[in-house]
GROMACS .gro file of C-alpha atoms in nm:
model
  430
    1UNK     CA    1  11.702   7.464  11.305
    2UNK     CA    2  11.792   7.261  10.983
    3UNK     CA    3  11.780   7.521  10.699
    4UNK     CA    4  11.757   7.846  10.857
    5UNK     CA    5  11.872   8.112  10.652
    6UNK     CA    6  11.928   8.468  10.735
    7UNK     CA    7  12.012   8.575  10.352
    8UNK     CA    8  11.826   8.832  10.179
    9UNK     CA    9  11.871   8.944   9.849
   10UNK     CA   10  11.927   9.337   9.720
   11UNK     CA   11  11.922   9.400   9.347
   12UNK     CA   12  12.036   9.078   9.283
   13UNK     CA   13  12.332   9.098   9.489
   14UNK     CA   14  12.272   8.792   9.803
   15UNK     CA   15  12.321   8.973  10.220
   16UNK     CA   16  12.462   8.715  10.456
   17UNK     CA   17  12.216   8.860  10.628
   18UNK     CA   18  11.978   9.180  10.672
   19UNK     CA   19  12.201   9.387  10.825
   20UNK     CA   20  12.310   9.687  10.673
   21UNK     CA   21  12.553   9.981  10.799
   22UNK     CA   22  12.428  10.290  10.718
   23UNK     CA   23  12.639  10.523  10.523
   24UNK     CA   24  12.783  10.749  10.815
   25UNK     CA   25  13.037  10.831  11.011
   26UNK     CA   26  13.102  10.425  11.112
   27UNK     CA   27  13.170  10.387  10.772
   28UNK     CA   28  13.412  10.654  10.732
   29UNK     CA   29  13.750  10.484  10.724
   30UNK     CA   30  13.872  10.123  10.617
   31UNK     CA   31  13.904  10.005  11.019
   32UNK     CA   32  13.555  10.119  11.104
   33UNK     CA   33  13.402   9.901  10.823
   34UNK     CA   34  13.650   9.594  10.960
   35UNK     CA   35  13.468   9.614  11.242
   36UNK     CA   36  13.125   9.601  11.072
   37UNK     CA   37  13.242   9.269  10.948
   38UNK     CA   38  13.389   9.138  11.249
   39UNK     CA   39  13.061   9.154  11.439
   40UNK     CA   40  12.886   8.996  11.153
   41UNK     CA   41  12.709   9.317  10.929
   42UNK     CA   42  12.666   9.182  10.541
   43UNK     CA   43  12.724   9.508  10.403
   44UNK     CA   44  12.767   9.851  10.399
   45UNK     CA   45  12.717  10.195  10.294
   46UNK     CA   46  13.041  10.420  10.287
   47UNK     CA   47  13.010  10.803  10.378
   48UNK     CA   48  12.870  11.006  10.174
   49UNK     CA   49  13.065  11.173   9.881
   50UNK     CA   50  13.112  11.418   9.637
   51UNK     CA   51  13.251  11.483   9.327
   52UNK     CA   52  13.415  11.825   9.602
   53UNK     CA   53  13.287  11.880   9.892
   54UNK     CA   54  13.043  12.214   9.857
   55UNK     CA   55  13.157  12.262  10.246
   56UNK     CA   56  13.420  12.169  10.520
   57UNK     CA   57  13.251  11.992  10.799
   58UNK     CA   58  13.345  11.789  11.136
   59UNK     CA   59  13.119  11.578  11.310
   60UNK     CA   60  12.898  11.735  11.580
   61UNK     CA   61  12.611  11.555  11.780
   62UNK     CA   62  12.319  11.623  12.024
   63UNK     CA   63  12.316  11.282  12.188
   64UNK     CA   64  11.967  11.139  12.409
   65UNK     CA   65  12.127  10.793  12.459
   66UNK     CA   66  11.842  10.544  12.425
   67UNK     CA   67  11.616  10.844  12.241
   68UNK     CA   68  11.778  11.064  11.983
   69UNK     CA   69  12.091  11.163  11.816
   70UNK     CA   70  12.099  11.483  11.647
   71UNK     CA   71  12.352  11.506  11.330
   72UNK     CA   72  12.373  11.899  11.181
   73UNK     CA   73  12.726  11.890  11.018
   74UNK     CA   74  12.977  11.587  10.967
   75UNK     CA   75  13.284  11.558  10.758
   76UNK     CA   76  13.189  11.399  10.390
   77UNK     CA   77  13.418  11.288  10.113
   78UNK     CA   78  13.584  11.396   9.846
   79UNK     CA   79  13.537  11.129   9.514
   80UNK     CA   80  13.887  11.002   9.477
   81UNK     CA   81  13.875  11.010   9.882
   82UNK     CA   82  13.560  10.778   9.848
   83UNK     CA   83  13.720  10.558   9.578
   84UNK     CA   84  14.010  10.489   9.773
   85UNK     CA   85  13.832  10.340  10.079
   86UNK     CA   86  13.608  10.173   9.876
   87UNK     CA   87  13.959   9.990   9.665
   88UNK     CA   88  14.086   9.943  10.038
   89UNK     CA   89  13.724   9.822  10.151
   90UNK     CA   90  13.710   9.561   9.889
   91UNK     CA   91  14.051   9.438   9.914
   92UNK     CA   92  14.051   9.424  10.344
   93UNK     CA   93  13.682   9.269  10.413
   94UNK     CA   94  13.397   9.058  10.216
   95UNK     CA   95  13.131   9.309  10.297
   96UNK     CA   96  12.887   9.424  10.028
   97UNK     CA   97  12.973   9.767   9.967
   98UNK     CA   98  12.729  10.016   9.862
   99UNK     CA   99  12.863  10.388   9.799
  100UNK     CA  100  12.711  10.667   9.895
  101UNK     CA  101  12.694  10.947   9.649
  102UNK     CA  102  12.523  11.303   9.561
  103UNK     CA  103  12.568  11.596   9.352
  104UNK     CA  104  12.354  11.874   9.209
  105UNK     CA  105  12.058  11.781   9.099
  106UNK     CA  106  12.063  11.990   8.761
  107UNK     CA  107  12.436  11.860   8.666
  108UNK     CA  108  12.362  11.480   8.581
  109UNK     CA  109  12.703  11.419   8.411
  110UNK     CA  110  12.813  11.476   8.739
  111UNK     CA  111  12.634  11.153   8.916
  112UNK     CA  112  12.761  10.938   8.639
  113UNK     CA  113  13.144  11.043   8.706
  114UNK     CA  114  13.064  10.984   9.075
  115UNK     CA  115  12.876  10.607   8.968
  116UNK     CA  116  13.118  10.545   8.722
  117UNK     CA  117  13.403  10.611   8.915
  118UNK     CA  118  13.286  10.457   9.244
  119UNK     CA  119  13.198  10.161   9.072
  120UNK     CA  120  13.565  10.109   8.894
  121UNK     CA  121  13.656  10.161   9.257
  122UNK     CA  122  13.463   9.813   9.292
  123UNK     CA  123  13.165   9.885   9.480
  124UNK     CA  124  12.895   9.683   9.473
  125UNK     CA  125  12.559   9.872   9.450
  126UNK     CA  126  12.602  10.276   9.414
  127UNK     CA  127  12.356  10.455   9.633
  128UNK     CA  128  12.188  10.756   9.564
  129UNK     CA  129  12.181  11.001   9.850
  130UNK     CA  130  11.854  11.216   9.807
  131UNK     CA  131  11.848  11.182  10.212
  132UNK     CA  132  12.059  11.410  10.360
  133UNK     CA  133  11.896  11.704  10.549
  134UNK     CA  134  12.252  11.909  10.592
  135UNK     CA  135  12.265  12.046  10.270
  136UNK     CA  136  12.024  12.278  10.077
  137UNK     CA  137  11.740  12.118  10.230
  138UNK     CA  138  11.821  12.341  10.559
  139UNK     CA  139  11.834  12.606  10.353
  140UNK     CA  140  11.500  12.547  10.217
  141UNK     CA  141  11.341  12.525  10.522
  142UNK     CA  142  11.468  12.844  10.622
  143UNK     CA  143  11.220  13.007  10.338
  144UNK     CA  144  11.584  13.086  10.080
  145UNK     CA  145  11.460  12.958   9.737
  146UNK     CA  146  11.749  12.734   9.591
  147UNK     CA  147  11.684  12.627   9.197
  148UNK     CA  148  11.596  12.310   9.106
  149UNK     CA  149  11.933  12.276   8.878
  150UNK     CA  150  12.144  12.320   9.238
  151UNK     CA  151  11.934  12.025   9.462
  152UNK     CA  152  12.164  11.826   9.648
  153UNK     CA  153  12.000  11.550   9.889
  154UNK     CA  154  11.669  11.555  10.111
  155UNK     CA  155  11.580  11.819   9.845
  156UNK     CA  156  11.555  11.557   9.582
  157UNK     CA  157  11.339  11.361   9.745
  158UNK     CA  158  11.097  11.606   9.736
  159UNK     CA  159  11.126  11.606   9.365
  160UNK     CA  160  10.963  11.280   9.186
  161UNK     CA  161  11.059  11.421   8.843
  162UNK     CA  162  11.400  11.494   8.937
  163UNK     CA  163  11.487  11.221   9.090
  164UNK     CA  164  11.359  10.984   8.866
  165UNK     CA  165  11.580  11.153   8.579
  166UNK     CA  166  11.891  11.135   8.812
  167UNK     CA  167  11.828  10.766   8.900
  168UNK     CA  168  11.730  10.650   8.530
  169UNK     CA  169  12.069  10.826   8.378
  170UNK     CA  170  12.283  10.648   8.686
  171UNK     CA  171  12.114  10.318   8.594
  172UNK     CA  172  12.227  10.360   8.220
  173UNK     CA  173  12.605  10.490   8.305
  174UNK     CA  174  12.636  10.148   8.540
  175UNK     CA  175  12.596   9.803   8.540
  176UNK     CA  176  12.568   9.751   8.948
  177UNK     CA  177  12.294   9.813   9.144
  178UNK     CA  178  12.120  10.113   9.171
  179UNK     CA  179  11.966  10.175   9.520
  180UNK     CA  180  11.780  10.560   9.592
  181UNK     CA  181  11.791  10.672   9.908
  182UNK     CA  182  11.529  10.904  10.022
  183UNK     CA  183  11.396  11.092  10.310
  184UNK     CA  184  11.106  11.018  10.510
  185UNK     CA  185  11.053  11.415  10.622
  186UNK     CA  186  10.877  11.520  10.247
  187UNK     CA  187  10.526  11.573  10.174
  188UNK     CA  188  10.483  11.239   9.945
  189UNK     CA  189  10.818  11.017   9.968
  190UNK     CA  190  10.613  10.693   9.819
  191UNK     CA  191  10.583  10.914   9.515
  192UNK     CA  192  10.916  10.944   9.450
  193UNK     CA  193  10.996  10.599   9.569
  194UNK     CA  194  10.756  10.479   9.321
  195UNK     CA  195  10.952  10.760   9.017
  196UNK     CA  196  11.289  10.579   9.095
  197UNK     CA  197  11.151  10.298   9.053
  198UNK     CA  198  11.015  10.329   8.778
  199UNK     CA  199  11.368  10.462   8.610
  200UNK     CA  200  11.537  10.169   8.675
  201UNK     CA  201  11.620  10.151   9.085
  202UNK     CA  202  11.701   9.853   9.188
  203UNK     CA  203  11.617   9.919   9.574
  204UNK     CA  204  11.448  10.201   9.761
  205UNK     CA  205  11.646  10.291  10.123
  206UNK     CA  206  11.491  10.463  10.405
  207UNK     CA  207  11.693  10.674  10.670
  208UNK     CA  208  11.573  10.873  10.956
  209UNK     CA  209  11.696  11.171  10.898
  210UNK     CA  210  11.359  11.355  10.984
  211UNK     CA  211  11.461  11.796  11.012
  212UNK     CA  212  11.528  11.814  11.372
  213UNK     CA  213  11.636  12.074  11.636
  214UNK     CA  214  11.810  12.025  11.965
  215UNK     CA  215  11.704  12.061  12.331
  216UNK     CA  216  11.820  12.449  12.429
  217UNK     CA  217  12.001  12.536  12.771
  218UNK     CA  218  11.710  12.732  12.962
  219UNK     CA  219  11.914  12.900  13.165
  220UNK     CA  220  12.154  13.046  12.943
  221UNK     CA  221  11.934  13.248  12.683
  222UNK     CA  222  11.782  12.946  12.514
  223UNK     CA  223  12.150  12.814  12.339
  224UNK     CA  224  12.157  12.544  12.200
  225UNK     CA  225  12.302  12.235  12.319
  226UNK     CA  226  12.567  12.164  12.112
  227UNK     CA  227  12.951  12.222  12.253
  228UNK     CA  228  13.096  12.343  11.997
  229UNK     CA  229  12.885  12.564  11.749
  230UNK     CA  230  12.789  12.921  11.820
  231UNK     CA  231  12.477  12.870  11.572
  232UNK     CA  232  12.228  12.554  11.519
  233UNK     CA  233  12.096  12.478  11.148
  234UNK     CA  234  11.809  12.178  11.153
  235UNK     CA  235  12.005  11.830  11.185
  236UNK     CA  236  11.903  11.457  11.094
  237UNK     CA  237  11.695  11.317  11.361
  238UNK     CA  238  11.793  10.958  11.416
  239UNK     CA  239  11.742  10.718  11.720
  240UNK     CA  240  11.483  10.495  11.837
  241UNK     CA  241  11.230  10.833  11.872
  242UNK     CA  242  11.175  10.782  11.488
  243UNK     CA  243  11.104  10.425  11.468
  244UNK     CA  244  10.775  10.432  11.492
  245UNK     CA  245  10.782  10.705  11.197
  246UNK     CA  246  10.994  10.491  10.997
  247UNK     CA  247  10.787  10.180  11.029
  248UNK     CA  248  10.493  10.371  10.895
  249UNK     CA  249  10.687  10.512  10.591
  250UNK     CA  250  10.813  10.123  10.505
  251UNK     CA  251  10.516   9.967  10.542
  252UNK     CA  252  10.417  10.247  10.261
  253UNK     CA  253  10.606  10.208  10.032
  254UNK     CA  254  10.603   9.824  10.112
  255UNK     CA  255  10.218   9.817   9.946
  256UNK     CA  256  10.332  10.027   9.624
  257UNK     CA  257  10.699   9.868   9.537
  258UNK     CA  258  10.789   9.594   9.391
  259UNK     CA  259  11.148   9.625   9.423
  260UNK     CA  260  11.294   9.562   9.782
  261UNK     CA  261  11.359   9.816  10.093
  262UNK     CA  262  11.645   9.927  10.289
  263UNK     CA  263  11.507  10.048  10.596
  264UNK     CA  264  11.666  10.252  10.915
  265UNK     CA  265  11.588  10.462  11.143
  266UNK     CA  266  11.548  10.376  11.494
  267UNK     CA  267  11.685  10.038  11.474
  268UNK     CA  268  11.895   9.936  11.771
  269UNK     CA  269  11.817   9.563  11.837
  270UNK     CA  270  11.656   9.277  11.735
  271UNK     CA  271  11.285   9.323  11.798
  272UNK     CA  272  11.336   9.659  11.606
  273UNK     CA  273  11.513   9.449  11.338
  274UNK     CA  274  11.205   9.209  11.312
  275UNK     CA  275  10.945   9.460  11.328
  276UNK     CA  276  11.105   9.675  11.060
  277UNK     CA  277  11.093   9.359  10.816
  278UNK     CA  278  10.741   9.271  10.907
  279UNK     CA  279  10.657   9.640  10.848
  280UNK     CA  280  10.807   9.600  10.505
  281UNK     CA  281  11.184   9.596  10.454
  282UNK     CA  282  11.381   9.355  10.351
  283UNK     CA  283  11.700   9.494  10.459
  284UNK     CA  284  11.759   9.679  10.785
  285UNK     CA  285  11.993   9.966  10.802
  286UNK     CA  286  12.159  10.034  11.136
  287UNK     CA  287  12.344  10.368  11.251
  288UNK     CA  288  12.261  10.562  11.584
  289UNK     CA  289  12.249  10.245  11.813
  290UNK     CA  290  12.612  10.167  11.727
  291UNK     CA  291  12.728  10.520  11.755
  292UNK     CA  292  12.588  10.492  12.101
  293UNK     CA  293  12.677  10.128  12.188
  294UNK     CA  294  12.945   9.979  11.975
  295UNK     CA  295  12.960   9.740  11.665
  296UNK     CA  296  12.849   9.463  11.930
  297UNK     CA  297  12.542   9.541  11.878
  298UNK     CA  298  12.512   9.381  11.540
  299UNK     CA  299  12.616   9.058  11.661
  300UNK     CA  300  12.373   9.016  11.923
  301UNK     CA  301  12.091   9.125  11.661
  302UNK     CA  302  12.180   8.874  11.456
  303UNK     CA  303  12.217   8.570  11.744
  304UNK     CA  304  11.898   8.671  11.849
  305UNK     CA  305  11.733   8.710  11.517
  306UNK     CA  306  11.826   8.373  11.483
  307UNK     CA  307  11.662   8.226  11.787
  308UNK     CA  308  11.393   8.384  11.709
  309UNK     CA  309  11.322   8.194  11.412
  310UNK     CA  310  11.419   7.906  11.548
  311UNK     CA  311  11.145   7.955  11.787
  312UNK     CA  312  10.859   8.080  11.596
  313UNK     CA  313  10.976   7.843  11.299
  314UNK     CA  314  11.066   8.061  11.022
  315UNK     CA  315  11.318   7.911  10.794
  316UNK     CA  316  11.364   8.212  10.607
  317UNK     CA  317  11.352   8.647  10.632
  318UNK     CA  318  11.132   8.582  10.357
  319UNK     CA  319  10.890   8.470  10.538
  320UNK     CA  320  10.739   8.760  10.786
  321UNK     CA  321  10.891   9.002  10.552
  322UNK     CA  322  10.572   9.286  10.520
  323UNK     CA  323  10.343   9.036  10.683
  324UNK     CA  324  10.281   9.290  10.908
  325UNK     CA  325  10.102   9.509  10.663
  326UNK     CA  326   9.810   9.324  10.639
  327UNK     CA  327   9.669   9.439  10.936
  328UNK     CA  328   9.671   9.818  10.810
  329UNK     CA  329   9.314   9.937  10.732
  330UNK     CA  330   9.150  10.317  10.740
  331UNK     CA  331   9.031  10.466  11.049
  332UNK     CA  332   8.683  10.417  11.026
  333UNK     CA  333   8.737   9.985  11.011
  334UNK     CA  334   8.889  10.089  11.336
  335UNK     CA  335   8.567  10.211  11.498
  336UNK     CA  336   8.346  10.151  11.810
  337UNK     CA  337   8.025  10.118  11.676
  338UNK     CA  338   7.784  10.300  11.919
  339UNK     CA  339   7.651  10.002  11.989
  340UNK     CA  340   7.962   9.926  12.217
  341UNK     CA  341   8.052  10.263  12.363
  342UNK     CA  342   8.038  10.274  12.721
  343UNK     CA  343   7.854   9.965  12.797
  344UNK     CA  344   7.865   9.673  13.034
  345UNK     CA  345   8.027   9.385  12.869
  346UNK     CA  346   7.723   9.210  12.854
  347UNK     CA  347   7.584   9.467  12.618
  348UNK     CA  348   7.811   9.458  12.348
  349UNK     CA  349   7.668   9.335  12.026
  350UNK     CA  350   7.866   8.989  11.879
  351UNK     CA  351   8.074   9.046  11.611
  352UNK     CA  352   7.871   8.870  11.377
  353UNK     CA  353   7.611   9.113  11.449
  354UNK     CA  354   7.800   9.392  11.403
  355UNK     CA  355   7.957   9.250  11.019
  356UNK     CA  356   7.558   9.154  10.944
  357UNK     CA  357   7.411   9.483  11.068
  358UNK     CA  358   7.688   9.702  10.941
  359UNK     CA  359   7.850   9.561  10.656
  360UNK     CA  360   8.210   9.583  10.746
  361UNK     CA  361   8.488   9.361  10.917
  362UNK     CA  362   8.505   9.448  11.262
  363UNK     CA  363   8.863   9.600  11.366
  364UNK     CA  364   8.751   9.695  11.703
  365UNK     CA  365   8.730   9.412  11.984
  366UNK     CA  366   8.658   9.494  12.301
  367UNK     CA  367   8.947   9.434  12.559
  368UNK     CA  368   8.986   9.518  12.973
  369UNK     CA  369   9.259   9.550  13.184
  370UNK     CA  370   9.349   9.261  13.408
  371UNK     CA  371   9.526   9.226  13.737
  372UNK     CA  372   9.710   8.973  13.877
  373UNK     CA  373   9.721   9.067  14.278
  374UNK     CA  374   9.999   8.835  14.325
  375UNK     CA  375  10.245   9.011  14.102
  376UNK     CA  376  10.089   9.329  14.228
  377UNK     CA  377  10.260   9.540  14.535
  378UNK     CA  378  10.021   9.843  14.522
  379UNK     CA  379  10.259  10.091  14.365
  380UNK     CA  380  10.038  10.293  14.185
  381UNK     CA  381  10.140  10.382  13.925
  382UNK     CA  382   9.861  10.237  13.715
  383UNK     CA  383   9.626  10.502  13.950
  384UNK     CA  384   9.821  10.789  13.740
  385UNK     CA  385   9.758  10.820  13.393
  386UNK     CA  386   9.509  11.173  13.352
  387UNK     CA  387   9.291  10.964  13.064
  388UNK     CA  388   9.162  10.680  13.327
  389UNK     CA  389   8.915  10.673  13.542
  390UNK     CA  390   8.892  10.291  13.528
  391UNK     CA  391   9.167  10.195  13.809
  392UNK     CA  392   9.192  10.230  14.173
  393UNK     CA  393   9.379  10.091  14.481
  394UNK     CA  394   9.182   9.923  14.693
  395UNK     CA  395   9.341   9.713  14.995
  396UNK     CA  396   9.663   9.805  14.826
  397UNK     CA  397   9.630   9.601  14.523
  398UNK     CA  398   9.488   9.758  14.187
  399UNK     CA  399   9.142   9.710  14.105
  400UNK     CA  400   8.960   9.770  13.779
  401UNK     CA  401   8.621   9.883  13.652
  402UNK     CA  402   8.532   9.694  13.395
  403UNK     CA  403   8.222   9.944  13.310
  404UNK     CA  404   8.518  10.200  13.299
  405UNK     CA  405   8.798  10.055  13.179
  406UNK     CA  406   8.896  10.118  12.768
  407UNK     CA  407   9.143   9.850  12.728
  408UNK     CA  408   9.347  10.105  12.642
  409UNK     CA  409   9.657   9.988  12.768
  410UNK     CA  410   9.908  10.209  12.910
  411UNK     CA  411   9.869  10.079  13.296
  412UNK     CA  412  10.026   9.786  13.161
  413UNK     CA  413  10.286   9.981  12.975
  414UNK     CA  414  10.352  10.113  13.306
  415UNK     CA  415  10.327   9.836  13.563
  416UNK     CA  416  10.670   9.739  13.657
  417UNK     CA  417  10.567   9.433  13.823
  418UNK     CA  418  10.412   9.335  13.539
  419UNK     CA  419  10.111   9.274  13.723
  420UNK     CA  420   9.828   9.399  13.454
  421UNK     CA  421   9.784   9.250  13.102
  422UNK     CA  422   9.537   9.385  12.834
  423UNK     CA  423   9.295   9.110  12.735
  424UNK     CA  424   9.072   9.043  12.443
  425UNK     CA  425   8.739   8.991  12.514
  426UNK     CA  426   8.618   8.755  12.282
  427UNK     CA  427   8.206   8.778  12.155
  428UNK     CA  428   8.013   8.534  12.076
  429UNK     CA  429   7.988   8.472  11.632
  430UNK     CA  430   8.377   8.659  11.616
   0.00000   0.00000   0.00000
């Protein structure tokens, strides 16, 4: 298509394209980030670091492929580490470099050495890392009071005083961006979103990194399944088994921000890519799918990002970004009216009935489950779900109730033939 852009803007600063690396172990060292650029990322976020690491770490994982990753340790940086592979970054590729950065929460002078520094290093944006889980925040959770002076990471987050004074004295000490990253796993996230913005953030990012614990070995005393650790503290969940999660915290913050999103978490191709901008963010941040599949990834999200604007006509990111978030209402507009419960369709009451009668828009349209016998070969495995009492095989193909049938739609979830579709059932006035 003539004019299709991917570009989005951050703080200012114009993205090739969405696509984000997340600061993590694939951005870690000056070849990993090469590859980033070689399969077509617009920027990245390098590891996180310190002014001195409070701990040694080394990477260890619980891996799901295609569910979860578990991360409960990792190696971070030191700051003249950091600086050098962000000199090195800048000099070897074109990517937008944000740095990753935290310290204690009570020592601010110590986040404007890290911002100042970083950014003489010539990064880009500087990102404020009140996301990570593997510092005191475990420690937290394990009921050990830590004081507010010593915070480091997901602890901030839970803090919209404190990190608002952290991100407004950044902001002053710099003249880049300032993005905050937060967590998604605290009691009110949008209200510290909503603090940093307020002192000056340029961009709010979103990681998974919901407190997480692995699957145990049942056989051997409940240990947990990690190779090499003789003890388990709670670990970043990440993977597409948050996605859903992080589409609801986006679309969030989405209705209170003005200033644009960074999100991740769960993000590993290019429906997920879409849906997370519809749901709000104007960036997407990418991690677990690549640690799992390979910097290929990104290039295929991105071909097919493109095609699918070229076929739904989009010229521009800009243009489905949050549009999803229209469609979010409170439960009760979601409501069967009694009216409609458990009735032939006959029976229901029209729409315009229902918005006359009860004053409200009407969320709820009936729907039924519909089956095409040619496609289906009698499997069933639409027979099984505990909830339904709608479906049946009869003459080996499936057969539906309508008086019974909720329009729920997991048989079609299920049918592998895809043989069943959920259908609308459209009143009369809607």
């Amino acid at each position: 298509m003539i004019g299709l852009k991917l570009s989005v803007e951050i703080g200012g600063i114009e993205l090739k394209n969405p696509i984000v690396i997340a600061s993590s172990p694939l951005t870690a060292t000056v070849y990993r980030l090469k590859q980033a650029e070689k399969f077509g990322a617009a920027a990245a976020s390098t590891k996180l670091a310190f002014i001195k690491q409070p701990f040694q770490g080394r990477l260890q994982l619980y891996s799901e492929p295609g569910h979860c990753l578990i991360v409960p340790i990792d190696k971070r940086l030191n700051v003249d580490e950091a600086a050098r592979l962000v000199r090195e970054a800048k000099k070897e590729t074109d990517l937008v470099i944000l740095s990753n950065i935290t310290h204690a929460a009570g020592h601010i002078e110590g986040w404007k050495h890290l911002a100042t520094t970083l950014e003489e290093a010539g990064a880009d944006m500087i990102e404020l890392n009140f996301v990570c889980p593997n510092i005191e925040f475990t420690t937290q959770q394990l009921g050990i009071e830590i004081t507010e002076t010593e915070l480091h990471g997901a602890s901030i987050s839970m803090s919209p005083s404190v990190a608002g004074r952290i991100t407004e004295a950044v902001k002053g000490s710099i003249s880049v961006p300032v993005v905050c990253k937060l967590n998604p796993d605290v009691a009110d996230v949008v209200s510290t979103a909503k603090a940093c913005e307020d002192a000056g953030a340029d961009a709010i990012a979103i990681g998974g990194n919901y407190s997480s614990l692995p699957s145990v070995d049942v056989y051997n005393g409940g240990r947990p399944l990690y190779p090499s650790l003789d003890k388990v503290s709670f670990g970043a969940l990440c993977g597409p088994c948050v996605k859903n999660l992080s589409y609801a915290v986006i679309a969030k913050l989405y209705k209170k921000l003005r200033v644009p999103i960074i999100g991740g978490g769960g993000v590993v191709n290019w429906r997920d890519t879409v849906e997370m901008m519809m749901w709000g963010a104007t960036a997407v941040a990418i991690c677990t799918g690549i640690m799992w599949y390979g910097f290929e990834i990104v290039g295929r999200i991105l071909r097919n990002l493109e095609r699918f604007m070229e076929k739904t006509g989009y010229e521009s990111p800009s243009e489905f970004i949050g549009c999803s978030t229209r469609y979010i209402a409170p439960s009760e507009e979601l409501a069967v009216y009694p009216e409609v419960k458990g009735i032939k369709l006959a029976d229901y009451p029209t729409a315009e009935y229902l918005r006359s009668v009860k004053g409200k828009e009407v969320a709820f349209h009936p729907a039924l489950a519909v089956v095409d016998e040619e496609k289906c070969n009698g499997c069933g495995l639409c027979v099984k779900p505990g909830h339904c009492e709608a479906i049946s095989l009869i003459n080996g193909k499936a057969h539906v109730d309508e008086e019974l049938c909720l329009g729920c739609g997991v048989c079609e979830s299920l049918c592998p033939q895809r043989a069943i579709t959920t259908k609308r059932i459209d009143l009369q006035g809607s």
